[in-house]
Structures are given as C-alpha cells and as structure tokens.
Coordinates of C-alpha atoms in Angstrom, one line a residue:
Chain A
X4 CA 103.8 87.2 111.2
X5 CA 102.6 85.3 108.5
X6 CA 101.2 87.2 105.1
X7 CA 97.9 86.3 103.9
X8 CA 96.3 86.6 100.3
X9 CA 99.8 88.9 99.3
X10 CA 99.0 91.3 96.4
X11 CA 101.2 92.5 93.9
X12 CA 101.8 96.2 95.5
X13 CA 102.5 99.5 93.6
X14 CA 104.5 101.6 95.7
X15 CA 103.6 105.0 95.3
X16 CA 106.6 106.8 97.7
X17 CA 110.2 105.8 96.9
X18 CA 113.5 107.6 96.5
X19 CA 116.4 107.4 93.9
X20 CA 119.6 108.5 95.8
X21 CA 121.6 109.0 99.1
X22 CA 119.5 109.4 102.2
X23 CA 120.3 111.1 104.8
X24 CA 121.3 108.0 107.2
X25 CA 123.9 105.4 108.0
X26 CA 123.0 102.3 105.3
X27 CA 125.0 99.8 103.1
X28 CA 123.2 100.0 100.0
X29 CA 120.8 102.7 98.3
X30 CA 121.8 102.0 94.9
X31 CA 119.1 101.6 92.3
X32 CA 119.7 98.1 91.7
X33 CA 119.3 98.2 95.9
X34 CA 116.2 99.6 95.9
X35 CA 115.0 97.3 92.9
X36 CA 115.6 94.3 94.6
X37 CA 114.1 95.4 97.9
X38 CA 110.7 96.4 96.2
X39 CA 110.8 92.8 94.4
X40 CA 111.2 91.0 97.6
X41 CA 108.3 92.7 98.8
X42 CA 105.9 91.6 96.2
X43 CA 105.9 95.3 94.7
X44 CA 106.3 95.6 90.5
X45 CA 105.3 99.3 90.0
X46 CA 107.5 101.9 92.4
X47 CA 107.1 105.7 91.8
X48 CA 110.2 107.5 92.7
X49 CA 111.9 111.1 93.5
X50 CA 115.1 112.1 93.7
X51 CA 116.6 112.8 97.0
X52 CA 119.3 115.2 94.9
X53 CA 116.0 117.1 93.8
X54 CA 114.1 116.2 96.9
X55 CA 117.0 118.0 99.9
X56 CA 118.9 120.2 97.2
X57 CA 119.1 120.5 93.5
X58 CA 115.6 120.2 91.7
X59 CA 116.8 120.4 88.2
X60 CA 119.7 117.9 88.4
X61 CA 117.6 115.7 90.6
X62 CA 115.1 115.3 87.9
X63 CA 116.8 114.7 85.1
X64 CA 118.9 112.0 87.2
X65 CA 115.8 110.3 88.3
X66 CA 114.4 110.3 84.4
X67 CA 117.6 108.8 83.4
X68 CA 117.3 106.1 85.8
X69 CA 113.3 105.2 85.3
X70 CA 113.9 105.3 81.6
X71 CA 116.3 101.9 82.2
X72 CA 113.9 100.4 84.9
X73 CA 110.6 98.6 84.0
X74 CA 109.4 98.8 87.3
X75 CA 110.5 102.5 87.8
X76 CA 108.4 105.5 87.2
X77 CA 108.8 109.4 88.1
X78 CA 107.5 112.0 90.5
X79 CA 108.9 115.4 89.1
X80 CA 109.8 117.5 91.6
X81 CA 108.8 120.9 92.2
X82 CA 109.8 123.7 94.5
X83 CA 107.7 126.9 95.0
X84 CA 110.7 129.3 95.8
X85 CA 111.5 128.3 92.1
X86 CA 108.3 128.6 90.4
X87 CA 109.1 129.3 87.1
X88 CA 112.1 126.5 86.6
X89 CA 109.3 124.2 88.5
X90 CA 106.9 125.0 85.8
X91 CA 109.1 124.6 83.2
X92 CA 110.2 121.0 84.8
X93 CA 106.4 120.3 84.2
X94 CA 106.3 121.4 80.9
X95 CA 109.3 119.1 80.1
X96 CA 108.8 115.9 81.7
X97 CA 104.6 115.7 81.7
X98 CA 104.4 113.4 78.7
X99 CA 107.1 111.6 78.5
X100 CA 107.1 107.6 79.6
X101 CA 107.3 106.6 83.4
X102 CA 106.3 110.0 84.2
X103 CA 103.8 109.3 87.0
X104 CA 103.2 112.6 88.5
X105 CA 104.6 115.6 90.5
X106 CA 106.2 115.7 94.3
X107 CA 106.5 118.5 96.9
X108 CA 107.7 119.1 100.5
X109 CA 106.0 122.9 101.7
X110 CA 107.5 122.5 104.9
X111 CA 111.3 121.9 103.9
X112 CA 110.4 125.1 101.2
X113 CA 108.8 127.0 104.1
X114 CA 105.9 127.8 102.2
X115 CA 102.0 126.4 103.0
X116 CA 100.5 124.0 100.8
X117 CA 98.0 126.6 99.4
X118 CA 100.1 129.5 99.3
X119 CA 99.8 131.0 95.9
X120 CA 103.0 130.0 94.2
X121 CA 102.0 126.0 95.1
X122 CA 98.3 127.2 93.9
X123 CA 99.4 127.9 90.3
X124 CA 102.0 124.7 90.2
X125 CA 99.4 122.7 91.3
X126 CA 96.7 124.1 88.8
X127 CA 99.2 123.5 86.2
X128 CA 99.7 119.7 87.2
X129 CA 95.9 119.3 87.7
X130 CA 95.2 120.2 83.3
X131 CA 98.3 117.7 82.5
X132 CA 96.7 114.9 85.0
X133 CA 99.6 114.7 87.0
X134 CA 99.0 113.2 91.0
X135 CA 100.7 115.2 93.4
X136 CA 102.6 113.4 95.9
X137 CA 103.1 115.5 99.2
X138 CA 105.2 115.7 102.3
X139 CA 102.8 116.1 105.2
X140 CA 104.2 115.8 108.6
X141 CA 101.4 117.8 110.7
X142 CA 98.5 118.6 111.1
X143 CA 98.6 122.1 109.4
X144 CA 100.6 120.5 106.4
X145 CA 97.2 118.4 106.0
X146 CA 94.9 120.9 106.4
X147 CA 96.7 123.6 103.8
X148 CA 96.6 120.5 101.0
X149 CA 93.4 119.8 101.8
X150 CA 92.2 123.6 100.9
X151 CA 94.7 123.6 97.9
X152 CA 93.1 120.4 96.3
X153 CA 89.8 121.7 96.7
X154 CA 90.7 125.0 94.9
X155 CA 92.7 123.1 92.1
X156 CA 90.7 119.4 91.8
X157 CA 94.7 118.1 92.0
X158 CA 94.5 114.6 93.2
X159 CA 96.9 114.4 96.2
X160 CA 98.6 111.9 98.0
X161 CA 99.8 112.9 101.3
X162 CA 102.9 111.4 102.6
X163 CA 102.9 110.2 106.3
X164 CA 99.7 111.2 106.8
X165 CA 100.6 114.4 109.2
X166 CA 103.6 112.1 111.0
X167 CA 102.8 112.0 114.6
X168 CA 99.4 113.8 114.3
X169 CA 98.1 111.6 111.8
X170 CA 95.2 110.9 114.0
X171 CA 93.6 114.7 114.0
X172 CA 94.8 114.7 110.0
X173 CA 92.5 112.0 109.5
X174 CA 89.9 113.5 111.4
X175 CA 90.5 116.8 109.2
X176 CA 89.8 114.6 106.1
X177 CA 86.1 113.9 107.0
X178 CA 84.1 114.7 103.8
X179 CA 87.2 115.3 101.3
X180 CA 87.7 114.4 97.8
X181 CA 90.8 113.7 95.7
X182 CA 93.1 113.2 98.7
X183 CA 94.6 109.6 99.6
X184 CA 96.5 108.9 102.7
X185 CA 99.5 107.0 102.8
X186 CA 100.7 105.6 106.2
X187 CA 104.6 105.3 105.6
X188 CA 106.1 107.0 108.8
X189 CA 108.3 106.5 112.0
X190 CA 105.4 106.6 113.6
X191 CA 103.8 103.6 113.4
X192 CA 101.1 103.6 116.7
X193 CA 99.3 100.2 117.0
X194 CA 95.6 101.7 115.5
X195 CA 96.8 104.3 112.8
X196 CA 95.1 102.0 109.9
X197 CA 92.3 100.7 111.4
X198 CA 91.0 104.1 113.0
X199 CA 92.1 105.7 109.1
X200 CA 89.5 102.6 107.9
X201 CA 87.1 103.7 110.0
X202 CA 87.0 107.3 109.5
X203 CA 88.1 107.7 106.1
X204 CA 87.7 103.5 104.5
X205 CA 89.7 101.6 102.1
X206 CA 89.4 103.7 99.2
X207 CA 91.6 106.5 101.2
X208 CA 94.6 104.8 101.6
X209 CA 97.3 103.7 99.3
X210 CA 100.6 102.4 100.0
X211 CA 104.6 104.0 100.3
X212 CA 107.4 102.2 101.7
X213 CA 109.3 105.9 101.6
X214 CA 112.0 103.3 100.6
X215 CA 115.5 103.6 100.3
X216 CA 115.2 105.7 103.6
X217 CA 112.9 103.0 105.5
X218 CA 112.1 99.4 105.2
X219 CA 109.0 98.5 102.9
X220 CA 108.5 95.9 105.6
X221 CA 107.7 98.9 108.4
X222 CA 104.9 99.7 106.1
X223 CA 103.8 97.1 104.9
X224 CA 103.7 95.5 108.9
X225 CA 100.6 98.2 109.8
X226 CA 98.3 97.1 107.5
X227 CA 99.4 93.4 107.9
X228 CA 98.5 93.5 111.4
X229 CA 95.1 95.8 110.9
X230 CA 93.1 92.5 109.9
X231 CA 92.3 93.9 106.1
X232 CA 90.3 92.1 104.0
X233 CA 91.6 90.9 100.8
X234 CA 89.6 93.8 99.3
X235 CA 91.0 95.8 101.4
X236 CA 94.3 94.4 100.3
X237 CA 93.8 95.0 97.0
X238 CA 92.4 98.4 97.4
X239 CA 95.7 100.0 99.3
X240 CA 98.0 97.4 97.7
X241 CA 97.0 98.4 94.2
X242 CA 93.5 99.2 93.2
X243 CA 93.2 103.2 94.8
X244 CA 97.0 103.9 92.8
X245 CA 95.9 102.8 89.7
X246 CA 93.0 105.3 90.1
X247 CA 95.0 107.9 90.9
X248 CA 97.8 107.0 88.2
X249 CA 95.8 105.8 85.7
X250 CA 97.0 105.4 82.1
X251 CA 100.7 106.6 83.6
X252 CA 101.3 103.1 85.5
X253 CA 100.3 101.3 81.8
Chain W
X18 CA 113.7 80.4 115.8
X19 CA 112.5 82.3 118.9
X20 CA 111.5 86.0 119.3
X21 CA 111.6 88.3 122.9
X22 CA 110.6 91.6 122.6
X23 CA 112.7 94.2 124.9
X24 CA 110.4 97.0 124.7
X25 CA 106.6 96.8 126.1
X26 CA 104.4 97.8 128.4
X27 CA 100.6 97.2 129.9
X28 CA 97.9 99.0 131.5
X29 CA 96.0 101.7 130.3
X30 CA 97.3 105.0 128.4
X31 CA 94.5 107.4 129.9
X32 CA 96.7 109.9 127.2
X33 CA 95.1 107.9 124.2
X34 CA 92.0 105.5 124.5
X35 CA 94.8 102.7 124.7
X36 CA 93.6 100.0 127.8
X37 CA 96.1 96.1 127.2
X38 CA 95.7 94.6 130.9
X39 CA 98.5 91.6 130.3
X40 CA 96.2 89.4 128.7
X41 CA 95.6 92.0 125.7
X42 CA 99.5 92.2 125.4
X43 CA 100.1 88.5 125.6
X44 CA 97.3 88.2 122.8
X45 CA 99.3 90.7 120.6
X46 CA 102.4 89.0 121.1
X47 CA 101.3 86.2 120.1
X48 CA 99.4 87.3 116.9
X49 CA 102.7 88.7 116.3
X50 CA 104.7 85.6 116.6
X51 CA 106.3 86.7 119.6
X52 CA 106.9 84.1 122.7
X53 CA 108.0 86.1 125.2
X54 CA 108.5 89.9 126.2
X55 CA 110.2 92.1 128.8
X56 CA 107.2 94.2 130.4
X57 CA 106.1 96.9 132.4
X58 CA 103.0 98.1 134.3
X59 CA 101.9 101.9 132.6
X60 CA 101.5 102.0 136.5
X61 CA 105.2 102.3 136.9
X62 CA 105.7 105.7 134.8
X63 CA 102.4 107.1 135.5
X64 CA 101.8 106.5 139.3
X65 CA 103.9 105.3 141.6
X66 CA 106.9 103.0 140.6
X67 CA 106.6 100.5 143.4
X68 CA 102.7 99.6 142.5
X69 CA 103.6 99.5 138.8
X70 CA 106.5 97.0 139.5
X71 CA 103.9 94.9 142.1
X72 CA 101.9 94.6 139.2
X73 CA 104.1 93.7 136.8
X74 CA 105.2 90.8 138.9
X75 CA 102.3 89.5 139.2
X76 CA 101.2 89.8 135.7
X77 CA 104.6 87.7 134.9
X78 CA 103.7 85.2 137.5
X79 CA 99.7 85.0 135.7
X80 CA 101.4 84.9 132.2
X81 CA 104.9 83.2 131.6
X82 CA 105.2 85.1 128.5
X83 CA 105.7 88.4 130.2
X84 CA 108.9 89.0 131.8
X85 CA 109.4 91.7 134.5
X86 CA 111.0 94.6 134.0
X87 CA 111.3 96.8 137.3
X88 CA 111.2 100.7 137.6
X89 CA 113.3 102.7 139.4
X90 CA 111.3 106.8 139.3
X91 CA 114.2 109.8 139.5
X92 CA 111.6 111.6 140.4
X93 CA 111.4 109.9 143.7
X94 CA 114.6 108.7 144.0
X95 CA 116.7 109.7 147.0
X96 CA 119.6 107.0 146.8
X97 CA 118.6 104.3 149.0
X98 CA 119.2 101.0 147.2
X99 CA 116.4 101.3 145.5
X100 CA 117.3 98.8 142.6
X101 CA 119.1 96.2 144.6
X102 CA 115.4 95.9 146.1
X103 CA 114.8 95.3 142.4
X104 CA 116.7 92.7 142.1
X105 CA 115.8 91.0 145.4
X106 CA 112.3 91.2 144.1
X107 CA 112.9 89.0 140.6
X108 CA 113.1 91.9 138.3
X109 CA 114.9 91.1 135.4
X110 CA 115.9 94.3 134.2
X111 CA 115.7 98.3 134.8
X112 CA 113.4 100.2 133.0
X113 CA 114.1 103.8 133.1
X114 CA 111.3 105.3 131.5
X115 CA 112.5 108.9 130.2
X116 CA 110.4 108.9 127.0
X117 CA 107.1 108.6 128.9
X118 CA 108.7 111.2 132.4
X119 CA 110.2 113.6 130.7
X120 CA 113.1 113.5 132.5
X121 CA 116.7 114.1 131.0
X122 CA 119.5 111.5 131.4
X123 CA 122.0 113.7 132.8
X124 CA 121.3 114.6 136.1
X125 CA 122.6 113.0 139.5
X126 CA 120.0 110.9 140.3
X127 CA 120.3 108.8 137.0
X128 CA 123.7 108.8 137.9
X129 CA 123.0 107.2 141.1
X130 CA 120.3 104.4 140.1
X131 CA 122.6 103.8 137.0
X132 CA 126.0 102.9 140.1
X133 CA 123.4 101.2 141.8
X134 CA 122.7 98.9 138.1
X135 CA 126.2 98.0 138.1
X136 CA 126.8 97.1 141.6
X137 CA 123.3 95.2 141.5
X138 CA 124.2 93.6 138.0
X139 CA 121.1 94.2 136.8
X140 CA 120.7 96.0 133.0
X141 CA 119.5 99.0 132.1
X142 CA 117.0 99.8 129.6
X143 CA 117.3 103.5 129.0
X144 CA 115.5 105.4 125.9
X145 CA 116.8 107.3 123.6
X146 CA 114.4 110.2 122.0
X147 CA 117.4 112.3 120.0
X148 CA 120.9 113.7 119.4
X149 CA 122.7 113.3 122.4
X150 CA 121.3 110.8 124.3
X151 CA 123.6 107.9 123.1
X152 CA 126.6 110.0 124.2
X153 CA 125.7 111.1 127.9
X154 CA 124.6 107.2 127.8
X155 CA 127.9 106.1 126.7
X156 CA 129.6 108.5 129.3
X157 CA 127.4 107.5 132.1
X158 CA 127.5 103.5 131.2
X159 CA 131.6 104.1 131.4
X160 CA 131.4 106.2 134.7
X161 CA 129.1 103.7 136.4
X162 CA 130.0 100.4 134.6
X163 CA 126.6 99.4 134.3
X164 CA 125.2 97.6 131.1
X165 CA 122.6 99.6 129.1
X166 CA 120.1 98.9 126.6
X167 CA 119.6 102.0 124.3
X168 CA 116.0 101.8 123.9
X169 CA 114.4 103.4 120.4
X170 CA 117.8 104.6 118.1
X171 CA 116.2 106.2 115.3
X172 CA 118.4 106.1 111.8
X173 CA 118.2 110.4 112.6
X174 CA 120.9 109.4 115.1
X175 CA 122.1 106.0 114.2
X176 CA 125.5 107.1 113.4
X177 CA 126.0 108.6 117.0
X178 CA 124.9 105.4 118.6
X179 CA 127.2 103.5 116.5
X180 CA 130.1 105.6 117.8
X181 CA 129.3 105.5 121.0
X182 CA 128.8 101.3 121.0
X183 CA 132.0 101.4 119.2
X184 CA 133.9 103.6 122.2
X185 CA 132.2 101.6 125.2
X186 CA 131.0 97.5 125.0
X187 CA 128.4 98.5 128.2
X188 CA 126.3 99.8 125.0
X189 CA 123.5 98.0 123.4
X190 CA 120.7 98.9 120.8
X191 CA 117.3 97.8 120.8
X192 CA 115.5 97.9 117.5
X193 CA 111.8 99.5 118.4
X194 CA 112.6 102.8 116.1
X195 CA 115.4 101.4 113.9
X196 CA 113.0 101.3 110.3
X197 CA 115.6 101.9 107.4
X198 CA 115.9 98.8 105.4
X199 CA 119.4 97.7 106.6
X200 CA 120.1 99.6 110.3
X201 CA 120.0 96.2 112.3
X202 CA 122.4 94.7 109.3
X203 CA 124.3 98.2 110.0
X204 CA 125.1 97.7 113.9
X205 CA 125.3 94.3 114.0
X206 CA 127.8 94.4 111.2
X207 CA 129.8 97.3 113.2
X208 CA 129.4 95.9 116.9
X209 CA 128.3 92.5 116.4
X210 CA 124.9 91.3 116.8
X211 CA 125.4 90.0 120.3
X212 CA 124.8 93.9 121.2
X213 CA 121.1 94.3 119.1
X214 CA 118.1 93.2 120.5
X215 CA 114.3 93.0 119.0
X216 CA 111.8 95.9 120.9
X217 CA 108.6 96.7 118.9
X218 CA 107.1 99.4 121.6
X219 CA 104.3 97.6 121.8
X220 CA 100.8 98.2 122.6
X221 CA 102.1 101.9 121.4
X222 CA 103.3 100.7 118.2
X223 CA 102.2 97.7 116.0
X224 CA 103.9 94.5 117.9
X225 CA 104.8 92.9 114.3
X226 CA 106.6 96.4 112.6
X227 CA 110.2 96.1 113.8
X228 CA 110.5 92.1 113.8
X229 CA 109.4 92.2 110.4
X230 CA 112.2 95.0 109.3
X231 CA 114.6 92.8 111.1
X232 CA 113.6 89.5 109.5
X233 CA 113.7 91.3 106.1
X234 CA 117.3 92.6 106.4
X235 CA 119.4 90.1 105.3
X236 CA 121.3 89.1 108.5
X237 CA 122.5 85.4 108.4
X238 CA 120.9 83.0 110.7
X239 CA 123.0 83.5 113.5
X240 CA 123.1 86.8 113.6
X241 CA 119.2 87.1 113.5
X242 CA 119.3 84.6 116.0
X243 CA 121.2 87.1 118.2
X244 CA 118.9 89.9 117.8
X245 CA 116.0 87.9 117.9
X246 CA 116.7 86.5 121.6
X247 CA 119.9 85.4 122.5
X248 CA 121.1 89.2 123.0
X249 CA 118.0 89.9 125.3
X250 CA 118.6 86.9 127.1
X251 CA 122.1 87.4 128.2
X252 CA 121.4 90.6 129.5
X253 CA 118.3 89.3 131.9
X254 CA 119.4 88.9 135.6
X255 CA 120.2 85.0 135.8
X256 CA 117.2 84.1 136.9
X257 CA 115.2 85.5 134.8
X258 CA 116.6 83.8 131.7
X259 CA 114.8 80.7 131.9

C-alpha cells in the first residue's frame, strides 16, 4: 500500500520498557528509531515497570529517559489502590518539562473507571490540565470513563477503543465531550475507522501505535486503508493531540 | 516483489453487516497491493462444507487471483476420504476453520482429516486462538505427519509457537495476528523464513495491516521474499502453484 499526503504524527500511546512478549529490541534508542521511520516526531510514553508493577520506579525511570529525548514526553502513571502515592506522583511531575499527562489501566487495578478513588485522581489531573490516557478494552471500561469525564471535565483518551467491542463503545460515545478514541488494538476489523468517522468524525480520533509492544505500522495501516482525507489526516495524525496536549507538546 | 495472502475468506458474515462476493475481495486485494490470495467461501464454515468448497472453485476459476482453499467440517466428518476428494477436486490447501466452528483441535476427528492431510499431501491451515493450540498442533502435525499452517499466532503466545516450530519442521506461522514490531523478524530469525507466510484475515480485518507490519520489520530481501510468497507457494498442492 502506498501512503498518500504522510503527516508528521504525534503518537499519543507508547511504552518505555520490557513488554511482555518475545522481541529483539525495546530499547529506547529502539523505540526512537521505529517512531522516526514512521514519520512520528512527538511520542508520549509510560513505563511498562509502572504500567504491570512498580508505579513509583516506573515514573521516575520514564522521566529520566524523556528528559534525554527530544521527541519523548511523559504520561505519569497512576494507580487507584495507591491513591495517595498516585497523588503525590501528580504533585511531583505535573510541571515539569515533557510531562504530557497522566495514564491508567482500571481493569488491571480491578477498580471502575468512576469509582471514587479514580474520581478524585482524575479531579486532581483535570485543575493541573493533565490528559488522561486510559486503558479501555470493553465496553463497560468505555462506559465508566465516559461517566468519570463528565463528572470531572478530564479530557480522556481511551486506549483501544473498548478492544474487540469497540463497535458498541463507539456507539456509547454518541453525544460525548472531552473523550478521544484511539484505534491501536489487535483487533483491527476492516470498518473500525470508517464506522468511528461516521458516528463519532475526525475530531474523535487521535493516533497510538501502543509501540514497543505492537508495530506503529498495525496502526497506522487502518486509517491508511479508510480513504481519509488529508484533513482527516491531519486531524488524527496531529491536529486533535495538540488540542488535547496543548502547551505540553511545545 | 510479489504478495499471497494465506488467510481470507468471501461471502457474507450474516454475524456483522459484512457481504465480499469474490469480486469485493479481489477489489481489496488489490487496493492492498496484493496479487493473489488463498480463499474460502463463508459458505464453508457456516453451511455446509461441500457448497462452500463448490463455490470457492468457481470463484477461483471467475477470478485468477483467488486461490482455493477446501474445507473439510469435523462436525460432519465420519472418516471417509474426505480430503483426498479435496485434492481430486483442485483444492490447494485445507482450511480447518476452528476460529469461526468452535471446535477444539484435539479430538479424533481432527486427528483423522489431519492422517488423511498427510497421506493426501495436501497442507493444512489450522488456527490458532490461544495457549495451547500450537502445542496439540505440534503433537498432532508429528503423529500424523501432515504439514500445518498455524493460522493467527498472536505475540500473547508467540514464544510457544516458536518452541513448538523449533521441536517439529511440519510447523509453519502465518502472520494475520502477529502485530509487534519485530515478531515476523523473530520467527524467521529462529526457524527461517521459509516457514512464515503473509495472512491479513481479510475481509474481517483490514487486507493492508499485517503486510505493512511485515514490510516494516527489517527482514532482508530474501527473507521478505519468503514470507511474502515463496513460503505460501511451496506449500500449495503442485498444481496450484502456478
């Protein structure tokens, strides 16, 4: 397949560190390369350490590491079995440079996206500006954000896009506000980004390779082959991250 | 540099508003830059296995792009040379199709149609959905000696499927599912690329996602020319190759 009228992409899903899978290279320098050979200069990044087990450690690695990248910025993670340390982890990374915005996964915690405890770190993240980016792989993970960004005006990116029941997630977006869709995702059926464009338009969706754990070119293949405009292009490519990021991607 | 896809289908999907007669498909492959495909009629799976294979001949005799995979149903089967009839018929290869049946891969008459593969010489495409699979594959491909195409390896379970290629050569992966940034680099590194071959699960999945993961990999030439037909091609029925 040939690319046509290629924008330079952010890429608003990443990981720093070992993934859970059999694979030659995940170093930083790795992941660096891989987002420049796919046209992307601005990559917002967690740490798998933080992500699957340690949240403090995992932070600070992954500030360490976008402090020496230009191209780098952070998601701080936050876990809502550890509310106060995750508050705290807000309080200390918030303003500092590359600091892009916060990232979750309720269903790995076991707790619903607008349980209490993700209420009040969400609320928190909402007065310091800070995007949430959020694991959603069903229905039901979609539907709790949804209710937890219209109780805290948090602007939220959900991840996958409900996985395999992204079609009914979409649906369950009708009317929303402050919510962005992004498509990275094994599953990767043949009208997930044109049915999203019809429902929901361009200005809903943004893109994540969820590299170093899949391809950018998996991605970045679905909206190739849903006949986007190059306003459209530039829209999911670039245009809706840098109005959910704003002054942090400067 | 030519691309065969080893994973589609046609027909309609009544479980999804999804309707590709074999022109559709043809049209998507070649949007995708793909020349030719192994196919089957949604027939096959869905109604009866002998009208979905009569259409999916005669789709490959409408379209030369579409290659004919042939069906054999466990649920139906009763071991009575069902896939030498296959063969005799111009199929190219089996297709079991366990992702779309339900059925699991170790029971007797999988066994059966598997003996019946090998004495027939005809490959067989088999999918793979989790843990587990790739190693009652690996054990049944030994017992039976029959060449099989582990269709949809997912990096949850790539390093079982690598063991298992590594334990029997009858094993071979096909790329539909594989979506971390180096997997095809992985097994083709490990096994050699002459045992990985290009599926994109199309018209389920988009027909471009797992060529363009492959081509972005950074396998040499020959090895991408491996995965990107010659692997496919030497596991067709003679034939079928040309």
């Amino acid at each position: 397949m040939k690319l046509t009228g290629v924008v330079r992409r952010i890429d608003v899903h990443a990981h720093a560190g070992s993934m859970p899978t059999v694979t030659f290279e995940e170093s930083i320098e790795h992941l660096e390369r891989m987002e420049r050979e796919a046209d992307t200069d601005k990559v917002i990044v967690s740490s798998a350490r933080a992500v699957f087990h340690d949240m403090l450690a995992g932070n600070e690695e992954t500030f360490a590491i976008t402090r020496r990248s230009p191209m780098l910025y952070m998601y701080i993670y936050v876990d809502p079995l550890r509310e106060r340390e995750s508050l705290a982890q807000i309080e200390k990374y918030a303003s500092l440079p590359h600091v892009a915005g916060i990232k979750t996964r309720p269903e790995y915690h076991g707790v619903p996206g607008d349980s209490e405890e993700y209420l009040r770190l969400f609320g928190a993240a909402a007065k310091l500006d800070l995007p949430l980016l959020v694991h959603t792989y069903s229905l039901r993970d979609v539907v709790e954000c949804r209710r937890a960004a219209e109780k805290t005006g948090l602007r939220m990116i959900l991840a996958h896009m409900g996985g395999f029941e992204w079609k009914p997630s979409v649906d369950a977006l009708r009317g929303s506000r402050n919510l962005w869709l992004d498509a990275c995702s094994t599953a990767n059926d043949y009208d997930k980004v044109g049915y999203t464009l019809d429902v929901l338009g361009p200005s809903s969706l943004v893109y994540g390779s969820d590299a170093t754990l899949l391809s950018p070119w998996w991605t970045i293949s679905m909206y190739e082959s849903a006949g986007l405009t190059d306003a459209e292009k530039h829209a999911i490519y670039r245009e809706n991250a840098l109005g959910i990021f704003g002054r942090r991607l400067g | 540099m030519e691309w065969i896809d080893g994973n589609t289908f046609f027909g309609t999907w009544p479980k999804r508003k999804l309707d590709v007669p074999s022109e559709e498909l043809v049209r998507l492959l070649r949007e995708a830059g793909t020349s030719r495909a192994l196919t089957l009629s949604l027939a096959a799976p869905l109604l009866h296995a002998v009208e979905g294979n009569n259409l999916t001949r005669l789709a490959s005799i409408e379209h030369r792009e579409l290659v004919p995979f042939g069906a054999v149903d466990p649920r139906k089967y009763t071991g009575e040379g069902a896939v030498q009839r296959l063969r005799e018929t111009g199929c190219a290869a089996l297709r079991l199709t366990n992702r779309i049946n339900a059925f699991p891969l170790d029971i007797a008459p999988v066994e059966l149609i598997l003996t019946e593969s090998a004495h027939a010489e005809i490959t067989a495409f088999v999918d793979v959905i989790g843990w587990g699979d790739c190693t009652t594959l690996e054990r049944l491909a030994e017992r039976c000696g029959c060449r099989v195409v582990m269709v949809g390896v997912h990096y949850n379970f790539l390093s079982e499927a690598l063991v298992c290629m590594k334990r029997s050569n009858l094993l071979y992966l096909e790329t539909s599912r594989l979506n971390t940034p180096d997997g095809v680099r992985v097994v083709s590194s490990e096994v050699g690329p002459e045992r990985v071959l290009f599926g994109s699960g199309a018209p389920f999945s988009y027909a471009s996602s797992a060529r363009m993961v492959a081509e972005h990999s950074r396998l040499t030439g020959q090895e991408l020319d491996w995965v990107s037909s010659k692997t496919v091609l030497s596991l067709l029925t003679e034939e079928c190759r040309t």
